[in-house]
XYZ file of C-alpha atoms in Angstrom:
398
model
C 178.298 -41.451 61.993
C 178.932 -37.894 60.325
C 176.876 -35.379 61.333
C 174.562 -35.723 58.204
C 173.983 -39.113 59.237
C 173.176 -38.504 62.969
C 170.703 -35.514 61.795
C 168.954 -38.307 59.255
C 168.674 -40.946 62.247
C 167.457 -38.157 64.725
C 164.619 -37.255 62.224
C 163.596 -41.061 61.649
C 163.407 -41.555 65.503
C 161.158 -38.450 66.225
C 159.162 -39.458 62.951
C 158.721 -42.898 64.605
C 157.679 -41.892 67.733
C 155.558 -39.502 66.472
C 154.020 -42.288 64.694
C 152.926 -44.115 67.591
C 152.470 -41.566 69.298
C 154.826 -41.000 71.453
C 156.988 -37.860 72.961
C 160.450 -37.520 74.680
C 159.875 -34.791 77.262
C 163.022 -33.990 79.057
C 163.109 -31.596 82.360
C 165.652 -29.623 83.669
C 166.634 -28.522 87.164
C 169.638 -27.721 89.400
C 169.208 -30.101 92.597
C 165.856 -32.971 92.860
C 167.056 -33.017 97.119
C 165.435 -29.603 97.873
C 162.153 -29.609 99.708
C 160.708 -26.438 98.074
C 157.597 -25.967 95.623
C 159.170 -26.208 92.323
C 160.916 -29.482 93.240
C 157.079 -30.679 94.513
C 155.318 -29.854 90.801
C 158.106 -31.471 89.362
C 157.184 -34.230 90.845
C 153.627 -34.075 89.986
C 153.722 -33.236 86.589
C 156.707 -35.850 85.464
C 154.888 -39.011 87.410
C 151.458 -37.846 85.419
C 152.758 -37.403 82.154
C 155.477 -40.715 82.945
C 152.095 -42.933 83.941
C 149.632 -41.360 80.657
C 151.976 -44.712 78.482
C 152.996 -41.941 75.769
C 155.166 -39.802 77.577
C 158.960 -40.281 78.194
C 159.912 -38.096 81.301
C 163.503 -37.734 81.938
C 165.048 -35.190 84.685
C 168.344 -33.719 83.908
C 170.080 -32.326 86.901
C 173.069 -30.396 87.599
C 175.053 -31.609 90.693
C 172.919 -34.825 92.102
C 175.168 -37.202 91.571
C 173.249 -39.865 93.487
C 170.179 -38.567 92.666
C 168.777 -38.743 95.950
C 165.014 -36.956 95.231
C 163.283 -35.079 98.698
C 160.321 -36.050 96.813
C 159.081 -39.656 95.087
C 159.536 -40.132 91.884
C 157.946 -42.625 89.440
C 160.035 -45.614 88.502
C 158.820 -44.671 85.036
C 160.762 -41.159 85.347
C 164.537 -41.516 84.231
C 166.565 -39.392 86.460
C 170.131 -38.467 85.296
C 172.650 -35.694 86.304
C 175.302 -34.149 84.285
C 177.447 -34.375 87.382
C 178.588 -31.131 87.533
C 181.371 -30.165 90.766
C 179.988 -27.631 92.766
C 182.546 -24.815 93.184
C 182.458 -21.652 95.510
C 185.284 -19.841 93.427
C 182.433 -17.440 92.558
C 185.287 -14.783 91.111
C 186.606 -17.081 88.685
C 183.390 -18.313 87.376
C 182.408 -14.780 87.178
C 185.798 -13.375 85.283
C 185.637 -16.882 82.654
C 182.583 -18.702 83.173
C 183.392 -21.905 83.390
C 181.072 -23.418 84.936
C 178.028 -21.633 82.743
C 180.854 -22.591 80.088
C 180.680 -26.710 81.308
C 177.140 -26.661 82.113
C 176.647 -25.718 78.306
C 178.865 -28.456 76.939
C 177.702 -30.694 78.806
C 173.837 -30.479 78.433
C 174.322 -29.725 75.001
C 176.043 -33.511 74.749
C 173.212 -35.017 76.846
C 170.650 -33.566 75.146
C 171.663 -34.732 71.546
C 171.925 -38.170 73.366
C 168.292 -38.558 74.547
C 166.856 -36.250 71.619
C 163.896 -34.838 73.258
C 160.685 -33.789 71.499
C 160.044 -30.865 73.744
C 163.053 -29.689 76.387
C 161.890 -27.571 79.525
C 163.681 -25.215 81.699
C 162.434 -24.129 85.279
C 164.696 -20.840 84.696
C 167.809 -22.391 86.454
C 171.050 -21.092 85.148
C 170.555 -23.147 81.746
C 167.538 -20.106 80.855
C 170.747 -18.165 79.433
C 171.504 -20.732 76.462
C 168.857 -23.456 76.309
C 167.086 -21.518 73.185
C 170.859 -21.642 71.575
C 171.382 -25.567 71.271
C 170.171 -27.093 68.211
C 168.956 -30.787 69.342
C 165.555 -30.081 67.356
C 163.745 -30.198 70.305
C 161.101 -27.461 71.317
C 161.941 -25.293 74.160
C 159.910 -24.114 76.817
C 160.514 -22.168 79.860
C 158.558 -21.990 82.934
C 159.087 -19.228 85.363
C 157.859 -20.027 89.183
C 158.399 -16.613 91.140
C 156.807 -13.182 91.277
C 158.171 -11.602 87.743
C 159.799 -8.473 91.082
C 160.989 -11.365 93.225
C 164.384 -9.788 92.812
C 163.534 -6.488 93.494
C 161.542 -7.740 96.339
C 164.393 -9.482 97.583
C 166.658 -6.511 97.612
C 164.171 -4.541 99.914
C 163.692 -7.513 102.407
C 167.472 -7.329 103.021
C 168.135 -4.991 106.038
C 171.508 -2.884 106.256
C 172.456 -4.265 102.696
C 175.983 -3.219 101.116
C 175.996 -1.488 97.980
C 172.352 -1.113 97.827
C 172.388 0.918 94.772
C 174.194 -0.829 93.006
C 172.442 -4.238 93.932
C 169.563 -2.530 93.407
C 170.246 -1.874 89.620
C 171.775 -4.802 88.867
C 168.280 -6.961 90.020
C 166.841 -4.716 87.711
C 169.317 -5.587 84.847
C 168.904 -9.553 85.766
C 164.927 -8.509 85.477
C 165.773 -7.530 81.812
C 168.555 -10.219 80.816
C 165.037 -13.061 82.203
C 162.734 -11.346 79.902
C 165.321 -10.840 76.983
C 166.342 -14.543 77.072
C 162.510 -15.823 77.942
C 160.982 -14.147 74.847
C 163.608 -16.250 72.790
C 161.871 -19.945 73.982
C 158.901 -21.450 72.017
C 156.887 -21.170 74.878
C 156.920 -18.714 78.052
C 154.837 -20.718 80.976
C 153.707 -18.251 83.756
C 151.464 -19.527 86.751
C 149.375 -16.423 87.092
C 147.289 -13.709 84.822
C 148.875 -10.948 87.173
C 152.403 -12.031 86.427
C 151.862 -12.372 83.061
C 151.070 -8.434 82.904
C 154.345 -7.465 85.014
C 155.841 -9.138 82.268
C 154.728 -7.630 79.650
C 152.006 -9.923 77.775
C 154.782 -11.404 75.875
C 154.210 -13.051 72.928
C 154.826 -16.463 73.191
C 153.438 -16.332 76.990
C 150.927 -18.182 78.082
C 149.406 -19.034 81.358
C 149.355 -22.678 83.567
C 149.118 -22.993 87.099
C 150.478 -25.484 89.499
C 148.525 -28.470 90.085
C 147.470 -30.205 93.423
C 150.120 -32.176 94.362
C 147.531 -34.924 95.602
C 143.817 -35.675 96.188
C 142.323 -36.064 99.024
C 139.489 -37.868 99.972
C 138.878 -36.571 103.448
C 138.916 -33.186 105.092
C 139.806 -31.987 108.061
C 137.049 -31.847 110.932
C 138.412 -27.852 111.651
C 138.073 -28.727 115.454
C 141.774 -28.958 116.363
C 142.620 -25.472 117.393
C 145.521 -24.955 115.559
C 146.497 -22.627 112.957
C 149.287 -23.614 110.347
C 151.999 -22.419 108.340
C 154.205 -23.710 106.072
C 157.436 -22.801 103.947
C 160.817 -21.745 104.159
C 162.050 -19.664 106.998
C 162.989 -16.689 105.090
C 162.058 -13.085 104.543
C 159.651 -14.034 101.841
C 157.498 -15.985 103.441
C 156.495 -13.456 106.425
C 156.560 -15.784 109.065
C 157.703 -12.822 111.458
C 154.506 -11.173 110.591
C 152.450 -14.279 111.713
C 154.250 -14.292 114.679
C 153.061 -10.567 115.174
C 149.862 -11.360 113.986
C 149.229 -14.360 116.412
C 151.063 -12.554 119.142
C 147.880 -9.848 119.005
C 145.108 -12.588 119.368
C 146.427 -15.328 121.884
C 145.215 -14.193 124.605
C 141.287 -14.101 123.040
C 142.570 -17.784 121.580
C 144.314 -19.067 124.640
C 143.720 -22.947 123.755
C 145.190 -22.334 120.347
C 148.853 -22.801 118.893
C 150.477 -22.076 115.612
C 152.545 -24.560 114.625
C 155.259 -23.608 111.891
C 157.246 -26.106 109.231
C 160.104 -25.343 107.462
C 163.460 -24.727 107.395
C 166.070 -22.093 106.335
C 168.135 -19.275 107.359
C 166.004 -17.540 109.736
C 165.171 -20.349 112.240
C 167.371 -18.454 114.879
C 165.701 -14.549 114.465
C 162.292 -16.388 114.235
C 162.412 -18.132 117.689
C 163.963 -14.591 119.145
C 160.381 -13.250 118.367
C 158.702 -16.078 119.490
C 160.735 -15.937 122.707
C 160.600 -11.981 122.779
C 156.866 -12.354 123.296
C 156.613 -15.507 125.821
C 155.095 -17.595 123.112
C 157.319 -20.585 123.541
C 154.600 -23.553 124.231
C 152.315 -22.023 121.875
C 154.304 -21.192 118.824
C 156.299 -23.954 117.863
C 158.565 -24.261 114.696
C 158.342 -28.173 113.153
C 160.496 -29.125 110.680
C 159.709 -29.785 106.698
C 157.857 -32.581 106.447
C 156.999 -34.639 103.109
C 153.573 -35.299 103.687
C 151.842 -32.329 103.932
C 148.150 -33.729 103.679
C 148.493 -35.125 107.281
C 149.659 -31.769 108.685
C 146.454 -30.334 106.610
C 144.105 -32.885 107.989
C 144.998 -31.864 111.887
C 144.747 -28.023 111.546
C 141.687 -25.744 111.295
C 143.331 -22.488 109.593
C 145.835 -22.327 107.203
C 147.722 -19.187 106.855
C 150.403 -17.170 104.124
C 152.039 -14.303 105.253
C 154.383 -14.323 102.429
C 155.920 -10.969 101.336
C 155.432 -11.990 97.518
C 154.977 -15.569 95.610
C 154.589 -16.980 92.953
C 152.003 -19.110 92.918
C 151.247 -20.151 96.351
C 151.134 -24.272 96.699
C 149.996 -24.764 99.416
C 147.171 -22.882 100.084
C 145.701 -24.907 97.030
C 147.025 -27.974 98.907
C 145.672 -26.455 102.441
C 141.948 -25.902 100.382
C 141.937 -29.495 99.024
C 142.012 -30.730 102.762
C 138.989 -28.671 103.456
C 141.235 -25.555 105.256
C 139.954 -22.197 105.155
C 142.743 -19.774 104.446
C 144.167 -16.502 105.533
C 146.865 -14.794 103.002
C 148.135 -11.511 102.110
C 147.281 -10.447 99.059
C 150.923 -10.491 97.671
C 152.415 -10.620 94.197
C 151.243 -13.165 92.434
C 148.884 -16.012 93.304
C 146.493 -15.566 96.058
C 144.159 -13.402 94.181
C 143.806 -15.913 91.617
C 143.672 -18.898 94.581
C 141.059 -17.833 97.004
C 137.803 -16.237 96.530
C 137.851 -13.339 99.380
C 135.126 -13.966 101.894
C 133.576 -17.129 100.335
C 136.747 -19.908 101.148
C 138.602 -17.878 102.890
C 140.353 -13.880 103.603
C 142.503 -12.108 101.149
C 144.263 -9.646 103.255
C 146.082 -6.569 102.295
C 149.562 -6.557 102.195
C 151.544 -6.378 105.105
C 148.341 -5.327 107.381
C 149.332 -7.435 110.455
C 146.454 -5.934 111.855
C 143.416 -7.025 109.671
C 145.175 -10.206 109.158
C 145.076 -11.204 113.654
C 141.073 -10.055 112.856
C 140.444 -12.850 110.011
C 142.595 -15.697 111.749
C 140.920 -14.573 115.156
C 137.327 -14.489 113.328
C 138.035 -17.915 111.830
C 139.063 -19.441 115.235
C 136.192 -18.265 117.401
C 133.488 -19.659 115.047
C 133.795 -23.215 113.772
C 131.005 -23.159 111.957
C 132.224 -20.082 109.440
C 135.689 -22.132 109.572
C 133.720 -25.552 108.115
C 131.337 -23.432 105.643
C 134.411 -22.058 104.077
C 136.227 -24.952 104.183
C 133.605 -26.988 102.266
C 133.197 -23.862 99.813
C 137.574 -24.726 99.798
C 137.225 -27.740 98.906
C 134.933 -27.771 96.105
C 136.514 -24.479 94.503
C 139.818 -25.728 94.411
C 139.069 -28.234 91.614
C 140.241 -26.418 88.782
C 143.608 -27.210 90.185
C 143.401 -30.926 90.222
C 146.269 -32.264 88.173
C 144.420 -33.596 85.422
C 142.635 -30.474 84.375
C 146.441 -28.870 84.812
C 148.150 -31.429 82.679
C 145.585 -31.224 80.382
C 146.395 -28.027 79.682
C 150.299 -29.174 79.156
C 149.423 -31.578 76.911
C 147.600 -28.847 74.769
C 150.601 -26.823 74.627
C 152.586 -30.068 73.922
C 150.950 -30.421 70.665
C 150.974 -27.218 69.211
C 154.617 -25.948 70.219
């Protein structure tokens, strides 16, 4: 079929599904087998819109070649990966490119094989060339970090080499994100906040994550034991909850604060947890799927994290009746939790007044259930069909 021909039989297929209507949404993401937050909306969003009967949800991925997904899938969502070799000759991609120059080639194949409506990028490395290939579909681009999360990378890094230079080169990636973004159909940020750092582009517009379930009970708030969950990194301050716990336990000596996650700072976070004689009572759990149950056993839920960019599971935490305690970090929280009514906006990095609000939280179970019920009942603007709803929206008018 010449190419005249295959552009004729692409238009009669979207014109026939649009007909009965019907749209080819196609995702795409690096890896489906990490445990993290984007990997979790995915999830959400492709089973919803897979399940609504006029939606056809396929994930492209990069290197899963068995497609093995941390998180469940619908059988309605068609997972495929281009298959890609993972290489660590990081000075030969970086002198020719060839894997950005494969990755290209071969989306650009796939994509004129399913002939998606609308194609979506979660800002892997595809963000660079997506707008470029011309399979007729719409592009959108969804970015799910703080629009500095580079720069605030750089400063979390202790002793780093070449900080200068590192330093200006975040801020060049910061400019090569925006250049490319403003390019797509559509620019999806999560919060208002982030949508100012970036500018107020154009062809921005504003969705946050959805719950990632409903929850018909709540947690009766009398276990005594604060939680935290997410990676073990920098980011996500879990030294500074160690600090901050480490200043209250001995007015909270029945409590414990019980950690999940994984990542590269496992080993420096038990040296602090040691360091302070904290071993029984702080205890690091590893990343667990079902976060609802881990919800439904604690009484405070609490984000330490350096910067976000949204902030999942607080939502999550306040849909399981959970009072929260967060810094009030770039971006999310703000826009999550009403300060003082369901639950304590803290300022950043204040270790200080953030041991006061977990400490006021645990010595009074009845504040801990009156914000937790105000929690519950604000957190519905999050529920996934008043999220999706606003997808669909954007759907049609892209």
């Amino acid at each position: 079929m010449g190419s005249y021909g295959f552009e004729l039989y692409r238009n009669i297929s979207k014109a026939f599904r649009a007909f009965i209507g019907m749209k080819k949404i196609v995702y795409i993401i690096s890896s489906i087998e990490n445990s993290g937050g984007i990997e979790r909306v995915l999830s959400s969003k492709a089973n919803w819109l897979a399940c609504q009967g006029n939606y056809q949800v396929t994930i492209l991925t990069q290197f899963d070649s068995e497609n093995t997904p941390f998180f469940k899938f619908d059988k309605k969502v068609k997972i495929e990966s281009l298959n890609l070799k993972r290489t660590n000759n990081k000075v030969i991609n970086l002198v020719f490119k060839t894997h950005k120059k494969t990755f290209k080639r071969q989306l650009t194949i796939k994509l004129f094989e399913i002939k998606p409506d609308i194609t979506i990028s979660l800002f892997g490395p595809e963000y660079e060339f997506l707008y470029k290939i011309n399979d007729g579909s719409k592009k959108i681009i969804e970015f799910h970090f703080s629009r500095n999360y580079l720069s605030h990378l750089m400063e979390s890094i202790p002793n780093l080499s070449f900080r200068l230079f590192r330093t200006w080169r975040s801020k060049y990636m910061q400019f090569k994100e925006r250049k490319a973004a403003t390019r797509y159909d559509k620019l999806v940020l999560l919060t208002k906040k982030d949508q100012v750092m970036w500018g107020n582009p154009i062809n921005s517009c504003v969705i946050a994550n959805p719950l990632s379930f409903a929850s018909n009970e709540v947690s009766p708030l009398n276990k005594n034991q604060i939680v935290g969950i997410g990676r073990f990194i920098s980011q996500k301050g879990f030294d500074l909850l160690i600090q901050a716990f480490n200043q209250i336990s001995d007015n909270i000596k029945d409590w414990t604060l019980a950690i999940y996650g994984t990542g590269q700072d496992e080993v420096y976070l038990k040296s602090l947890i040691a360091e302070r004689g904290l071993g029984d009572r702080i205890i690091l759990n590893p990343t667990v799927k079902n976060v609802k149950e881990v919800f439904l056993k604690s009484s405070i839920f609490a984000l330490p994290s350096r910067y976000e960019g949204f902030g999942l599971v607080l939502i999550e935490a306040m849909e399981c009746g959970v009072p929260c305690v967060a810094f009030d970090c770039e971006c999310g929280p703000s826009e999550i939790i009403e300060d003082d009514v369901d639950g304590y906006l803290v300022p950043q990095n204040n270790i200080d007044i953030f041991s006061k609000m977990l400490l006021k939280l645990a010595l009074d179970i009845n504040l801990r259930k009156s914000m937790g019920q105000k929690a519950k009942q604000n957190v519905k603007r999050f529920q996934i069909e008043y999220i999706m709803n606003s997808w669909i929206k954007l759907f049609d008018i892209v």
